[in-house]
Amino acid sequence: MCLEKRMEKKTIKIDMTKGVDAAGARLAGQILSSGGLVAFPTETVYGLGANALDAGAARKIYQAKGRPSDNPLIVHIARWEDLLQIASGVTERARLLAEAFWPGPLTMVFQKRALVPPETTGGLGTVAVRMPDHPAALAILREAGGFVAAPSANRSGRPSPTTAAHVAQDLDGVIDCIVDGGEVGIGIESTILDLTQEVPEILRPGFVSRPMLEAVIGEVQEDAGAADAKRPRAPGMKYRHYAPNAEMVVVQGAQGDVVAYINRQIRACLREGILPGVLAAEETKDRYAGGVVLCVGKRSEGRSVARHLYGALREFDARGVGRIFSESFDASPYGQAIMNRLLKAAGHRVVESCREVVFGQPVGGFR
Ligand code: TXA
Ligand code: MG
């Protein structure tokens, strides 16, 4: 698609940073009902909404994002009763989970009903549904008729947006409207749970963890494929995702080894004329000498790390960083969800700091 064509549209901006504005929600709802695209805040990341029951509107999402059309969309709803119109096989388990986690960062996958067009589900016979925990999102959903398909509001392959400014970087002039609700609260996408199987399966880790789910419905399994990223059962997980333009590697090991390793790499980059970036925790951020060091928060406070992760990846790009070295956050609260995103952003390049071995890539395997 040519750039001039993409820039033709005037994107309406609606400010809801000070709270939900009824007239703004009505306008956003009208745009959605008439087949347009509206980016709106949720508690996880900003979503790019279209009427989920309108095949043409759903197709526009793929076009605007440059997203492969086999990658299904999550349908957002504002009322439990609406789930029954689009999903079949909604069991007691689903009701208990909704009671515990909706509105909130849990997406559930069900068999779909005919009301949902195949364009919304990437041709799948199942549909992913969630109820976002954000007053602006819920108001807009109600005004739009109740069913809004929304992937993260980034260009395909870019880090998910956690502010309206991130959305504008990727989609200004391409979509009809951006609703600004300020910075999101969580910062990484919802947990996806497949409820179509005997033992429900986590297809994408998120803020709602396996123990939290098991406390409500008993045994839950994890998608082994989600880890190796070859054949994950959430189709979107196979694409390079959440990625900054810069090359990136995640450095693991004891804290002192990680700092020493990254400092050696910083010096090597500067010798080569490449601007290095470091994604660091509060505890270690002052121990790096040179390059762009971005702190995502205290390692012990996973919430802050999650909330600032995608913004930091975008910031590295904005500052012209050529190589990013990220500390590892697997021992943090929400560590599994955070590492899932970090590893995808890094194209699964991991370095063991004490051994200097790159797994899955030849040593020095930047592409
Ligand atoms: O937190 C979130 O979930 C955000 C906000 C905007 O709600 N949305 C989001 O959407 O992350 P997106 O499109 O970026 O990711 C949706 C993921 C993809 O990996 C997709 O393949 C998977 O959900 N998915 C959607 N429908 C599915 C289905 N029927 N079966 C399995 N996976 C599905
Ligand atoms: Mg996404």
mmCIF file of C-alpha atoms and ligand atoms in Angstrom:
data_model
loop_
_atom_site.group_PDB
_atom_site.id
_atom_site.type_symbol
_atom_site.label_atom_id
_atom_site.label_comp_id
_atom_site.label_asym_id
_atom_site.label_seq_id
_atom_site.Cartn_x
_atom_site.Cartn_y
_atom_site.Cartn_z
ATOM 1 C CA MET A 1 0.000 0.000 0.000
ATOM 2 C CA CYS A 2 1.444 3.382 -0.894
ATOM 3 C CA LEU A 3 2.232 5.798 1.906
ATOM 4 C CA GLU A 4 0.326 8.815 0.492
ATOM 5 C CA LYS A 5 -2.835 6.724 0.325
ATOM 6 C CA ARG A 6 -2.406 5.640 3.966
ATOM 7 C CA MET A 7 -1.985 9.260 5.076
ATOM 8 C CA GLU A 8 -5.192 10.563 3.470
ATOM 9 C CA LYS A 9 -7.506 10.134 6.445
ATOM 10 C CA LYS A 10 -8.047 12.734 9.177
ATOM 11 C CA THR A 11 -7.887 10.856 12.477
ATOM 12 C CA ILE A 12 -10.300 12.289 15.079
ATOM 13 C CA LYS A 13 -8.787 12.563 18.593
ATOM 14 C CA ILE A 14 -11.026 12.170 21.642
ATOM 15 C CA ASP A 15 -9.586 13.040 25.045
ATOM 16 C CA MET A 16 -10.720 10.824 27.924
ATOM 17 C CA THR A 17 -7.651 11.262 30.089
ATOM 18 C CA LYS A 18 -9.777 12.987 32.735
ATOM 19 C CA GLY A 19 -12.546 10.389 32.655
ATOM 20 C CA VAL A 20 -15.224 9.026 30.359
ATOM 21 C CA ASP A 21 -16.866 11.643 28.217
ATOM 22 C CA ALA A 22 -20.377 10.567 27.172
ATOM 23 C CA ALA A 23 -20.420 12.562 23.923
ATOM 24 C CA GLY A 24 -16.981 11.191 23.013
ATOM 25 C CA ALA A 25 -18.083 7.627 23.714
ATOM 26 C CA ARG A 26 -21.178 8.174 21.553
ATOM 27 C CA LEU A 27 -19.094 9.505 18.665
ATOM 28 C CA ALA A 28 -16.611 6.606 18.914
ATOM 29 C CA GLY A 29 -19.553 4.186 19.056
ATOM 30 C CA GLN A 30 -21.117 5.740 15.951
ATOM 31 C CA ILE A 31 -17.869 5.451 13.999
ATOM 32 C CA LEU A 32 -17.629 1.779 14.974
ATOM 33 C CA SER A 33 -21.306 1.082 14.130
ATOM 34 C CA SER A 34 -20.834 2.563 10.690
ATOM 35 C CA GLY A 35 -17.861 0.313 9.933
ATOM 36 C CA GLY A 36 -14.960 2.585 10.967
ATOM 37 C CA LEU A 37 -11.822 1.935 13.016
ATOM 38 C CA VAL A 38 -11.397 3.386 16.529
ATOM 39 C CA ALA A 39 -8.364 2.884 18.777
ATOM 40 C CA PHE A 40 -9.307 2.899 22.458
ATOM 41 C CA PRO A 41 -7.645 2.268 25.825
ATOM 42 C CA THR A 42 -8.074 -0.965 27.766
ATOM 43 C CA GLU A 43 -6.384 -1.978 31.022
ATOM 44 C CA THR A 44 -3.842 -4.146 29.133
ATOM 45 C CA VAL A 45 -2.825 -2.250 25.968
ATOM 46 C CA TYR A 46 -4.618 0.022 23.469
ATOM 47 C CA GLY A 47 -6.926 -1.869 21.101
ATOM 48 C CA LEU A 48 -7.786 -1.117 17.469
ATOM 49 C CA GLY A 49 -11.537 -1.624 17.349
ATOM 50 C CA ALA A 50 -13.956 -2.502 14.557
ATOM 51 C CA ASN A 51 -17.490 -3.889 14.624
ATOM 52 C CA ALA A 52 -16.874 -7.622 15.201
ATOM 53 C CA LEU A 53 -20.091 -8.620 13.398
ATOM 54 C CA ASP A 54 -19.227 -6.716 10.211
ATOM 55 C CA ALA A 55 -16.906 -8.661 7.903
ATOM 56 C CA GLY A 56 -15.896 -5.524 5.975
ATOM 57 C CA ALA A 57 -14.978 -3.655 9.155
ATOM 58 C CA ALA A 58 -12.900 -6.594 10.412
ATOM 59 C CA ARG A 59 -11.054 -6.696 7.075
ATOM 60 C CA LYS A 60 -10.124 -3.024 7.544
ATOM 61 C CA ILE A 61 -8.269 -3.922 10.765
ATOM 62 C CA TYR A 62 -5.969 -6.304 8.901
ATOM 63 C CA GLN A 63 -5.334 -3.657 6.264
ATOM 64 C CA ALA A 64 -4.577 -0.853 8.725
ATOM 65 C CA LYS A 65 -2.231 -2.996 10.814
ATOM 66 C CA GLY A 66 -0.626 -4.856 7.925
ATOM 67 C CA ARG A 67 -1.650 -7.994 9.805
ATOM 68 C CA PRO A 68 -1.816 -11.471 8.231
ATOM 69 C CA SER A 69 -5.492 -12.365 7.765
ATOM 70 C CA ASP A 70 -5.130 -15.837 9.354
ATOM 71 C CA ASN A 71 -4.459 -14.164 12.708
ATOM 72 C CA PRO A 72 -7.817 -14.053 14.529
ATOM 73 C CA LEU A 73 -9.129 -11.083 16.525
ATOM 74 C CA ILE A 74 -10.386 -10.937 20.113
ATOM 75 C CA VAL A 75 -14.039 -9.856 20.430
ATOM 76 C CA HIS A 76 -14.572 -7.373 23.276
ATOM 77 C CA ILE A 77 -17.909 -7.280 25.070
ATOM 78 C CA ALA A 78 -19.365 -5.190 27.907
ATOM 79 C CA ARG A 79 -22.056 -7.574 29.248
ATOM 80 C CA TRP A 80 -21.939 -11.272 30.193
ATOM 81 C CA GLU A 81 -25.254 -11.964 28.351
ATOM 82 C CA ASP A 82 -23.675 -10.851 25.077
ATOM 83 C CA LEU A 83 -21.211 -13.753 25.285
ATOM 84 C CA LEU A 84 -24.063 -16.210 24.760
ATOM 85 C CA GLN A 85 -24.903 -14.627 21.390
ATOM 86 C CA ILE A 86 -21.465 -15.203 19.883
ATOM 87 C CA ALA A 87 -20.148 -18.298 21.696
ATOM 88 C CA SER A 88 -21.522 -21.817 22.179
ATOM 89 C CA GLY A 89 -20.460 -24.333 24.822
ATOM 90 C CA VAL A 90 -20.340 -21.673 27.523
ATOM 91 C CA THR A 91 -20.106 -23.836 30.627
ATOM 92 C CA GLU A 92 -20.158 -23.309 34.381
ATOM 93 C CA ARG A 93 -16.338 -23.090 34.221
ATOM 94 C CA ALA A 94 -16.598 -20.027 31.983
ATOM 95 C CA ARG A 95 -19.149 -18.450 34.270
ATOM 96 C CA LEU A 96 -16.907 -18.939 37.299
ATOM 97 C CA LEU A 97 -13.908 -17.473 35.453
ATOM 98 C CA ALA A 98 -15.924 -14.474 34.277
ATOM 99 C CA GLU A 99 -17.140 -13.928 37.822
ATOM 100 C CA ALA A 100 -13.548 -13.984 39.087
ATOM 101 C CA PHE A 101 -11.748 -12.072 36.315
ATOM 102 C CA TRP A 102 -14.193 -10.042 34.172
ATOM 103 C CA PRO A 103 -13.996 -7.228 33.508
ATOM 104 C CA GLY A 104 -10.274 -7.893 33.351
ATOM 105 C CA PRO A 105 -7.237 -9.221 31.476
ATOM 106 C CA LEU A 106 -8.520 -12.724 30.670
ATOM 107 C CA THR A 107 -9.546 -13.798 27.149
ATOM 108 C CA MET A 108 -11.527 -17.040 26.821
ATOM 109 C CA VAL A 109 -11.782 -19.103 23.622
ATOM 110 C CA PHE A 110 -15.098 -20.852 22.812
ATOM 111 C CA GLN A 111 -16.783 -22.494 19.811
ATOM 112 C CA LYS A 112 -18.194 -19.626 17.777
ATOM 113 C CA ARG A 113 -21.776 -19.005 16.762
ATOM 114 C CA ALA A 114 -22.812 -18.034 13.209
ATOM 115 C CA LEU A 115 -23.305 -14.375 14.175
ATOM 116 C CA VAL A 116 -19.516 -13.887 14.103
ATOM 117 C CA PRO A 117 -18.167 -13.713 10.541
ATOM 118 C CA PRO A 118 -15.088 -15.785 9.623
ATOM 119 C CA GLU A 119 -13.208 -12.533 8.865
ATOM 120 C CA THR A 120 -13.194 -11.790 12.600
ATOM 121 C CA THR A 121 -11.858 -15.195 13.627
ATOM 122 C CA GLY A 122 -9.314 -15.654 10.835
ATOM 123 C CA GLY A 123 -11.477 -18.470 9.479
ATOM 124 C CA LEU A 124 -11.423 -20.447 12.762
ATOM 125 C CA GLY A 125 -14.508 -22.176 14.177
ATOM 126 C CA THR A 126 -13.669 -20.703 17.581
ATOM 127 C CA VAL A 127 -13.932 -17.173 18.939
ATOM 128 C CA ALA A 128 -11.800 -15.417 21.568
ATOM 129 C CA VAL A 129 -13.736 -13.080 23.889
ATOM 130 C CA ARG A 130 -12.893 -10.728 26.701
ATOM 131 C CA MET A 131 -14.476 -7.951 28.773
ATOM 132 C CA PRO A 132 -11.926 -5.166 29.271
ATOM 133 C CA ASP A 133 -11.602 -3.454 32.642
ATOM 134 C CA HIS A 134 -11.554 0.156 31.512
ATOM 135 C CA PRO A 135 -14.467 2.607 31.841
ATOM 136 C CA ALA A 136 -13.815 4.273 28.466
ATOM 137 C CA ALA A 137 -13.619 0.902 26.699
ATOM 138 C CA LEU A 138 -16.850 -0.308 28.300
ATOM 139 C CA ALA A 139 -18.703 2.930 27.437
ATOM 140 C CA ILE A 140 -17.532 2.757 23.817
ATOM 141 C CA LEU A 141 -18.465 -0.933 23.530
ATOM 142 C CA ARG A 142 -21.992 -0.228 24.730
ATOM 143 C CA GLU A 143 -22.407 2.692 22.303
ATOM 144 C CA ALA A 144 -21.081 0.533 19.449
ATOM 145 C CA GLY A 145 -23.694 -2.189 19.887
ATOM 146 C CA GLY A 146 -21.712 -4.513 22.126
ATOM 147 C CA PHE A 147 -19.292 -6.494 19.940
ATOM 148 C CA VAL A 148 -15.957 -4.921 19.051
ATOM 149 C CA ALA A 149 -13.054 -6.883 17.558
ATOM 150 C CA ALA A 150 -9.795 -5.362 18.739
ATOM 151 C CA PRO A 151 -6.209 -6.447 18.317
ATOM 152 C CA SER A 152 -3.488 -4.341 19.906
ATOM 153 C CA ALA A 153 -3.421 -0.949 18.128
ATOM 154 C CA ASN A 154 0.101 -1.181 16.710
ATOM 155 C CA ARG A 155 1.342 -1.790 13.194
ATOM 156 C CA SER A 156 1.849 -5.546 12.900
ATOM 157 C CA GLY A 157 5.163 -6.628 14.442
ATOM 158 C CA ARG A 158 5.682 -3.406 16.468
ATOM 159 C CA PRO A 159 5.472 -3.274 20.273
ATOM 160 C CA SER A 160 1.890 -2.998 21.545
ATOM 161 C CA PRO A 161 0.865 0.576 22.428
ATOM 162 C CA THR A 162 0.502 1.554 26.074
ATOM 163 C CA THR A 163 -0.282 5.250 25.391
ATOM 164 C CA ALA A 164 -2.364 7.081 22.762
ATOM 165 C CA ALA A 165 0.877 8.648 21.476
ATOM 166 C CA HIS A 166 2.189 5.142 20.639
ATOM 167 C CA VAL A 167 -1.022 4.482 18.683
ATOM 168 C CA ALA A 168 -0.606 7.743 16.783
ATOM 169 C CA GLN A 169 3.033 6.853 15.914
ATOM 170 C CA ASP A 170 1.791 3.749 14.102
ATOM 171 C CA LEU A 171 -1.713 4.596 12.868
ATOM 172 C CA ASP A 172 -2.325 8.363 12.670
ATOM 173 C CA GLY A 173 -3.840 9.148 9.278
ATOM 174 C CA VAL A 174 -4.716 5.498 8.737
ATOM 175 C CA ILE A 175 -7.636 4.988 11.159
ATOM 176 C CA ASP A 176 -10.746 7.064 11.880
ATOM 177 C CA CYS A 177 -10.368 7.870 15.561
ATOM 178 C CA ILE A 178 -8.045 7.585 18.579
ATOM 179 C CA VAL A 179 -9.478 7.776 22.099
ATOM 180 C CA ASP A 180 -6.843 8.882 24.609
ATOM 181 C CA GLY A 181 -7.313 7.380 28.075
ATOM 182 C CA GLY A 182 -3.784 8.059 29.326
ATOM 183 C CA GLU A 183 -1.213 5.371 30.097
ATOM 184 C CA VAL A 184 -2.661 1.861 30.538
ATOM 185 C CA GLY A 185 -2.508 0.106 33.894
ATOM 186 C CA ILE A 186 -1.102 -3.333 33.046
ATOM 187 C CA GLY A 187 0.953 -2.911 29.882
ATOM 188 C CA ILE A 188 1.005 -6.453 28.474
ATOM 189 C CA GLU A 189 -1.783 -8.250 26.650
ATOM 190 C CA SER A 190 -4.435 -10.446 28.272
ATOM 191 C CA THR A 191 -3.984 -14.084 29.226
ATOM 192 C CA ILE A 192 -5.639 -16.297 26.571
ATOM 193 C CA LEU A 193 -7.332 -19.467 27.851
ATOM 194 C CA ASP A 194 -8.774 -22.072 25.474
ATOM 195 C CA LEU A 195 -11.942 -23.476 27.032
ATOM 196 C CA THR A 196 -12.853 -25.741 24.099
ATOM 197 C CA GLN A 197 -10.824 -28.622 25.530
ATOM 198 C CA GLU A 198 -11.395 -30.976 28.435
ATOM 199 C CA VAL A 199 -8.458 -29.442 30.313
ATOM 200 C CA PRO A 200 -8.381 -25.690 29.555
ATOM 201 C CA GLU A 201 -5.117 -24.520 28.034
ATOM 202 C CA ILE A 202 -3.247 -21.213 28.367
ATOM 203 C CA LEU A 203 -2.390 -20.119 24.825
ATOM 204 C CA ARG A 204 -0.754 -16.827 25.845
ATOM 205 C CA PRO A 205 0.530 -16.061 29.361
ATOM 206 C CA GLY A 206 -0.554 -12.777 30.933
ATOM 207 C CA PHE A 207 -1.361 -11.020 34.151
ATOM 208 C CA VAL A 208 -3.901 -13.723 35.121
ATOM 209 C CA SER A 209 -1.553 -16.602 35.919
ATOM 210 C CA ARG A 210 -2.019 -20.366 35.918
ATOM 211 C CA PRO A 211 -2.314 -20.570 39.742
ATOM 212 C CA MET A 212 -4.948 -17.819 39.697
ATOM 213 C CA LEU A 213 -6.975 -19.761 37.097
ATOM 214 C CA GLU A 214 -6.499 -23.097 38.881
ATOM 215 C CA ALA A 215 -7.763 -21.609 42.126
ATOM 216 C CA VAL A 216 -11.104 -21.042 40.360
ATOM 217 C CA ILE A 217 -11.571 -24.045 38.013
ATOM 218 C CA GLY A 218 -8.952 -26.651 38.910
ATOM 219 C CA GLU A 219 -6.473 -28.095 36.442
ATOM 220 C CA VAL A 220 -5.236 -25.864 33.617
ATOM 221 C CA GLN A 221 -2.455 -26.708 31.155
ATOM 222 C CA GLU A 222 0.054 -24.488 29.365
ATOM 223 C CA ASP A 223 0.573 -24.493 25.599
ATOM 224 C CA ALA A 224 3.978 -26.122 25.170
ATOM 225 C CA GLY A 225 4.088 -24.622 21.669
ATOM 226 C CA ALA A 226 3.827 -21.087 23.035
ATOM 227 C CA ALA A 227 7.342 -21.456 24.419
ATOM 228 C CA ASP A 228 9.070 -22.669 21.246
ATOM 229 C CA ALA A 229 6.955 -20.373 19.058
ATOM 230 C CA LYS A 230 6.889 -22.821 16.139
ATOM 231 C CA ARG A 231 3.312 -24.078 16.260
ATOM 232 C CA PRO A 232 1.528 -22.180 19.008
ATOM 233 C CA ARG A 233 -2.218 -22.676 19.201
ATOM 234 C CA ALA A 234 -2.943 -18.937 19.324
ATOM 235 C CA PRO A 235 -2.105 -18.282 15.672
ATOM 236 C CA GLY A 236 -0.766 -14.785 16.357
ATOM 237 C CA MET A 237 1.975 -16.129 18.613
ATOM 238 C CA LYS A 238 3.947 -17.487 15.656
ATOM 239 C CA TYR A 239 4.662 -14.085 14.156
ATOM 240 C CA ARG A 240 7.655 -11.947 15.131
ATOM 241 C CA HIS A 241 6.022 -9.736 17.639
ATOM 242 C CA TYR A 242 6.401 -6.861 20.004
ATOM 243 C CA ALA A 243 9.653 -6.056 18.267
ATOM 244 C CA PRO A 244 11.655 -2.832 18.177
ATOM 245 C CA ASN A 245 13.604 -1.999 15.015
ATOM 246 C CA ALA A 246 16.900 -2.512 16.841
ATOM 247 C CA GLU A 247 18.433 -5.959 17.226
ATOM 248 C CA MET A 248 17.882 -7.275 20.709
ATOM 249 C CA VAL A 249 19.227 -9.973 23.002
ATOM 250 C CA VAL A 250 18.141 -11.071 26.493
ATOM 251 C CA VAL A 251 21.052 -11.642 28.880
ATOM 252 C CA GLN A 252 20.612 -14.241 31.611
ATOM 253 C CA GLY A 253 22.720 -15.289 34.588
ATOM 254 C CA ALA A 254 23.826 -14.033 37.972
ATOM 255 C CA GLN A 255 23.323 -10.267 38.384
ATOM 256 C CA GLY A 256 27.044 -9.408 38.484
ATOM 257 C CA ASP A 257 27.800 -11.521 35.390
ATOM 258 C CA VAL A 258 24.925 -9.905 33.483
ATOM 259 C CA VAL A 259 26.144 -6.387 34.274
ATOM 260 C CA ALA A 260 29.742 -7.260 33.344
ATOM 261 C CA TYR A 261 28.662 -8.939 30.099
ATOM 262 C CA ILE A 262 26.477 -6.014 29.037
ATOM 263 C CA ASN A 263 29.188 -3.485 29.870
ATOM 264 C CA ARG A 264 31.618 -5.414 27.618
ATOM 265 C CA GLN A 265 29.010 -5.366 24.843
ATOM 266 C CA ILE A 266 28.439 -1.625 25.325
ATOM 267 C CA ARG A 267 32.148 -0.995 24.774
ATOM 268 C CA ALA A 268 32.188 -3.280 21.709
ATOM 269 C CA CYS A 269 29.173 -1.488 20.195
ATOM 270 C CA LEU A 270 30.673 1.954 20.763
ATOM 271 C CA ARG A 271 33.909 0.796 19.058
ATOM 272 C CA GLU A 272 31.829 -0.357 16.072
ATOM 273 C CA GLY A 273 29.906 2.933 15.947
ATOM 274 C CA ILE A 274 26.628 1.310 17.020
ATOM 275 C CA LEU A 275 24.553 3.016 19.736
ATOM 276 C CA PRO A 276 23.810 0.360 22.400
ATOM 277 C CA GLY A 277 20.698 0.287 24.579
ATOM 278 C CA VAL A 278 20.177 -1.437 27.922
ATOM 279 C CA LEU A 279 16.795 -2.478 29.302
ATOM 280 C CA ALA A 280 17.465 -2.523 33.019
ATOM 281 C CA ALA A 281 15.842 -2.848 36.412
ATOM 282 C CA GLU A 282 15.986 -0.064 38.997
ATOM 283 C CA GLU A 283 18.394 -2.173 41.079
ATOM 284 C CA THR A 284 21.093 -2.307 38.376
ATOM 285 C CA LYS A 285 20.456 0.654 36.057
ATOM 286 C CA ASP A 286 23.292 2.788 37.462
ATOM 287 C CA ARG A 287 25.919 0.124 36.847
ATOM 288 C CA TYR A 288 26.047 0.569 33.053
ATOM 289 C CA ALA A 289 28.659 2.819 31.496
ATOM 290 C CA GLY A 290 27.510 4.282 28.189
ATOM 291 C CA GLY A 291 24.694 3.885 25.702
ATOM 292 C CA VAL A 292 20.994 4.498 26.336
ATOM 293 C CA VAL A 293 19.946 2.890 29.616
ATOM 294 C CA LEU A 294 16.181 2.646 30.177
ATOM 295 C CA CYS A 295 14.802 1.542 33.511
ATOM 296 C CA VAL A 296 11.469 -0.299 33.524
ATOM 297 C CA GLY A 297 11.093 -0.394 37.309
ATOM 298 C CA LYS A 298 12.082 -2.464 40.292
ATOM 299 C CA ARG A 299 12.746 -6.122 39.521
ATOM 300 C CA SER A 300 10.753 -7.030 42.619
ATOM 301 C CA GLU A 301 7.701 -5.110 41.315
ATOM 302 C CA GLY A 302 6.672 -6.971 38.175
ATOM 303 C CA ARG A 303 3.742 -4.634 37.578
ATOM 304 C CA SER A 304 6.003 -1.704 36.871
ATOM 305 C CA VAL A 305 8.231 -3.779 34.582
ATOM 306 C CA ALA A 306 5.198 -4.978 32.586
ATOM 307 C CA ARG A 307 3.733 -1.487 32.322
ATOM 308 C CA HIS A 308 6.913 0.130 31.014
ATOM 309 C CA LEU A 309 8.277 -2.641 28.806
ATOM 310 C CA TYR A 310 6.701 -1.775 25.443
ATOM 311 C CA GLY A 311 7.194 1.967 25.915
ATOM 312 C CA ALA A 312 10.907 1.350 26.522
ATOM 313 C CA LEU A 313 11.212 -0.711 23.329
ATOM 314 C CA ARG A 314 9.664 2.153 21.363
ATOM 315 C CA GLU A 315 11.927 4.677 23.106
ATOM 316 C CA PHE A 316 15.055 2.764 22.024
ATOM 317 C CA ASP A 317 13.895 3.085 18.418
ATOM 318 C CA ALA A 318 13.111 6.779 18.807
ATOM 319 C CA ARG A 319 16.621 7.389 20.155
ATOM 320 C CA GLY A 320 18.339 5.553 17.307
ATOM 321 C CA VAL A 321 19.610 2.592 19.311
ATOM 322 C CA GLY A 322 21.088 -0.129 17.089
ATOM 323 C CA ARG A 323 21.446 -2.984 19.595
ATOM 324 C CA ILE A 324 19.461 -3.633 22.762
ATOM 325 C CA PHE A 325 20.708 -5.731 25.664
ATOM 326 C CA SER A 326 17.950 -6.651 28.074
ATOM 327 C CA GLU A 327 18.318 -7.943 31.579
ATOM 328 C CA SER A 328 16.167 -10.981 32.343
ATOM 329 C CA PHE A 329 13.056 -10.664 34.512
ATOM 330 C CA ASP A 330 12.034 -14.298 34.913
ATOM 331 C CA ALA A 331 12.174 -14.215 38.703
ATOM 332 C CA SER A 332 9.900 -11.132 38.930
ATOM 333 C CA PRO A 333 6.191 -11.272 39.705
ATOM 334 C CA TYR A 334 4.420 -11.846 36.328
ATOM 335 C CA GLY A 335 7.876 -13.023 35.152
ATOM 336 C CA GLN A 336 6.457 -15.636 32.782
ATOM 337 C CA ALA A 337 4.291 -13.112 30.933
ATOM 338 C CA ILE A 338 7.072 -10.516 30.849
ATOM 339 C CA MET A 339 9.676 -13.003 29.553
ATOM 340 C CA ASN A 340 7.240 -14.256 26.902
ATOM 341 C CA ARG A 341 7.118 -10.712 25.435
ATOM 342 C CA LEU A 342 10.826 -9.985 25.905
ATOM 343 C CA LEU A 343 11.886 -13.192 24.173
ATOM 344 C CA LYS A 344 9.575 -12.502 21.235
ATOM 345 C CA ALA A 345 10.910 -8.959 20.940
ATOM 346 C CA ALA A 346 14.410 -10.441 20.893
ATOM 347 C CA GLY A 347 13.508 -13.053 18.280
ATOM 348 C CA HIS A 348 14.406 -15.612 21.007
ATOM 349 C CA ARG A 349 18.060 -14.537 21.149
ATOM 350 C CA VAL A 350 19.292 -15.346 24.652
ATOM 351 C CA VAL A 351 22.809 -15.057 26.011
ATOM 352 C CA GLU A 352 24.060 -16.831 29.140
ATOM 353 C CA SER A 353 26.275 -14.093 30.558
ATOM 354 C CA CYS A 354 28.859 -16.327 32.215
ATOM 355 C CA ARG A 355 29.301 -18.577 29.180
ATOM 356 C CA GLU A 356 28.752 -16.228 26.261
ATOM 357 C CA VAL A 357 26.773 -18.858 24.375
ATOM 358 C CA VAL A 358 23.835 -17.766 22.235
ATOM 359 C CA PHE A 359 21.066 -20.334 22.204
ATOM 360 C CA GLY A 360 19.180 -20.867 18.991
ATOM 361 C CA GLN A 361 21.551 -18.573 17.095
ATOM 362 C CA PRO A 362 25.237 -18.770 16.279
ATOM 363 C CA VAL A 363 27.425 -16.879 18.747
ATOM 364 C CA GLY A 364 27.332 -13.187 17.883
ATOM 365 C CA GLY A 365 24.188 -14.026 15.960
ATOM 366 C CA PHE A 366 22.748 -10.605 15.336
ATOM 367 C CA ARG A 367 20.857 -10.413 12.047
HETATM 368 O O1 TXA B 1 -5.072 -7.565 26.027
HETATM 369 C C1 TXA B 1 -5.426 -7.918 24.897
HETATM 370 O O2 TXA B 1 -5.810 -9.075 24.663
HETATM 371 C C2 TXA B 1 -5.386 -6.866 23.786
HETATM 372 C C3 TXA B 1 -6.417 -5.786 24.095
HETATM 373 C C4 TXA B 1 -6.540 -4.780 22.990
HETATM 374 O O3 TXA B 1 -7.645 -6.370 24.396
HETATM 375 N N1 TXA B 1 -5.611 -7.457 22.499
HETATM 376 C C5 TXA B 1 -4.696 -8.233 21.872
HETATM 377 O O4 TXA B 1 -5.057 -8.639 20.603
HETATM 378 O O5 TXA B 1 -3.630 -8.536 22.360
HETATM 379 P P1 TXA B 1 -4.013 -9.213 19.529
HETATM 380 O O6 TXA B 1 -4.802 -9.335 18.270
HETATM 381 O O7 TXA B 1 -2.809 -8.397 19.492
HETATM 382 O O8 TXA B 1 -3.734 -10.655 20.039
HETATM 383 C C6 TXA B 1 -4.752 -11.623 19.979
HETATM 384 C C7 TXA B 1 -4.184 -13.007 20.114
HETATM 385 C C8 TXA B 1 -3.450 -13.453 18.862
HETATM 386 O O9 TXA B 1 -2.276 -14.162 19.240
HETATM 387 C C9 TXA B 1 -4.477 -14.386 18.222
HETATM 388 O O10 TXA B 1 -3.883 -15.354 17.414
HETATM 389 C C10 TXA B 1 -5.168 -14.977 19.443
HETATM 390 O O11 TXA B 1 -5.294 -13.896 20.309
HETATM 391 N N2 TXA B 1 -6.523 -15.466 19.125
HETATM 392 C C11 TXA B 1 -7.589 -14.731 18.732
HETATM 393 N N3 TXA B 1 -8.651 -15.526 18.496
HETATM 394 C C12 TXA B 1 -8.266 -16.791 18.761
HETATM 395 C C13 TXA B 1 -8.913 -18.064 18.698
HETATM 396 N N4 TXA B 1 -10.163 -18.200 18.298
HETATM 397 N N5 TXA B 1 -8.184 -19.163 19.042
HETATM 398 C C14 TXA B 1 -6.906 -19.039 19.457
HETATM 399 N N6 TXA B 1 -6.240 -17.853 19.519
HETATM 400 C C15 TXA B 1 -6.907 -16.754 19.178
HETATM 401 MG MG MG B 2 -0.893 -7.711 19.158
#
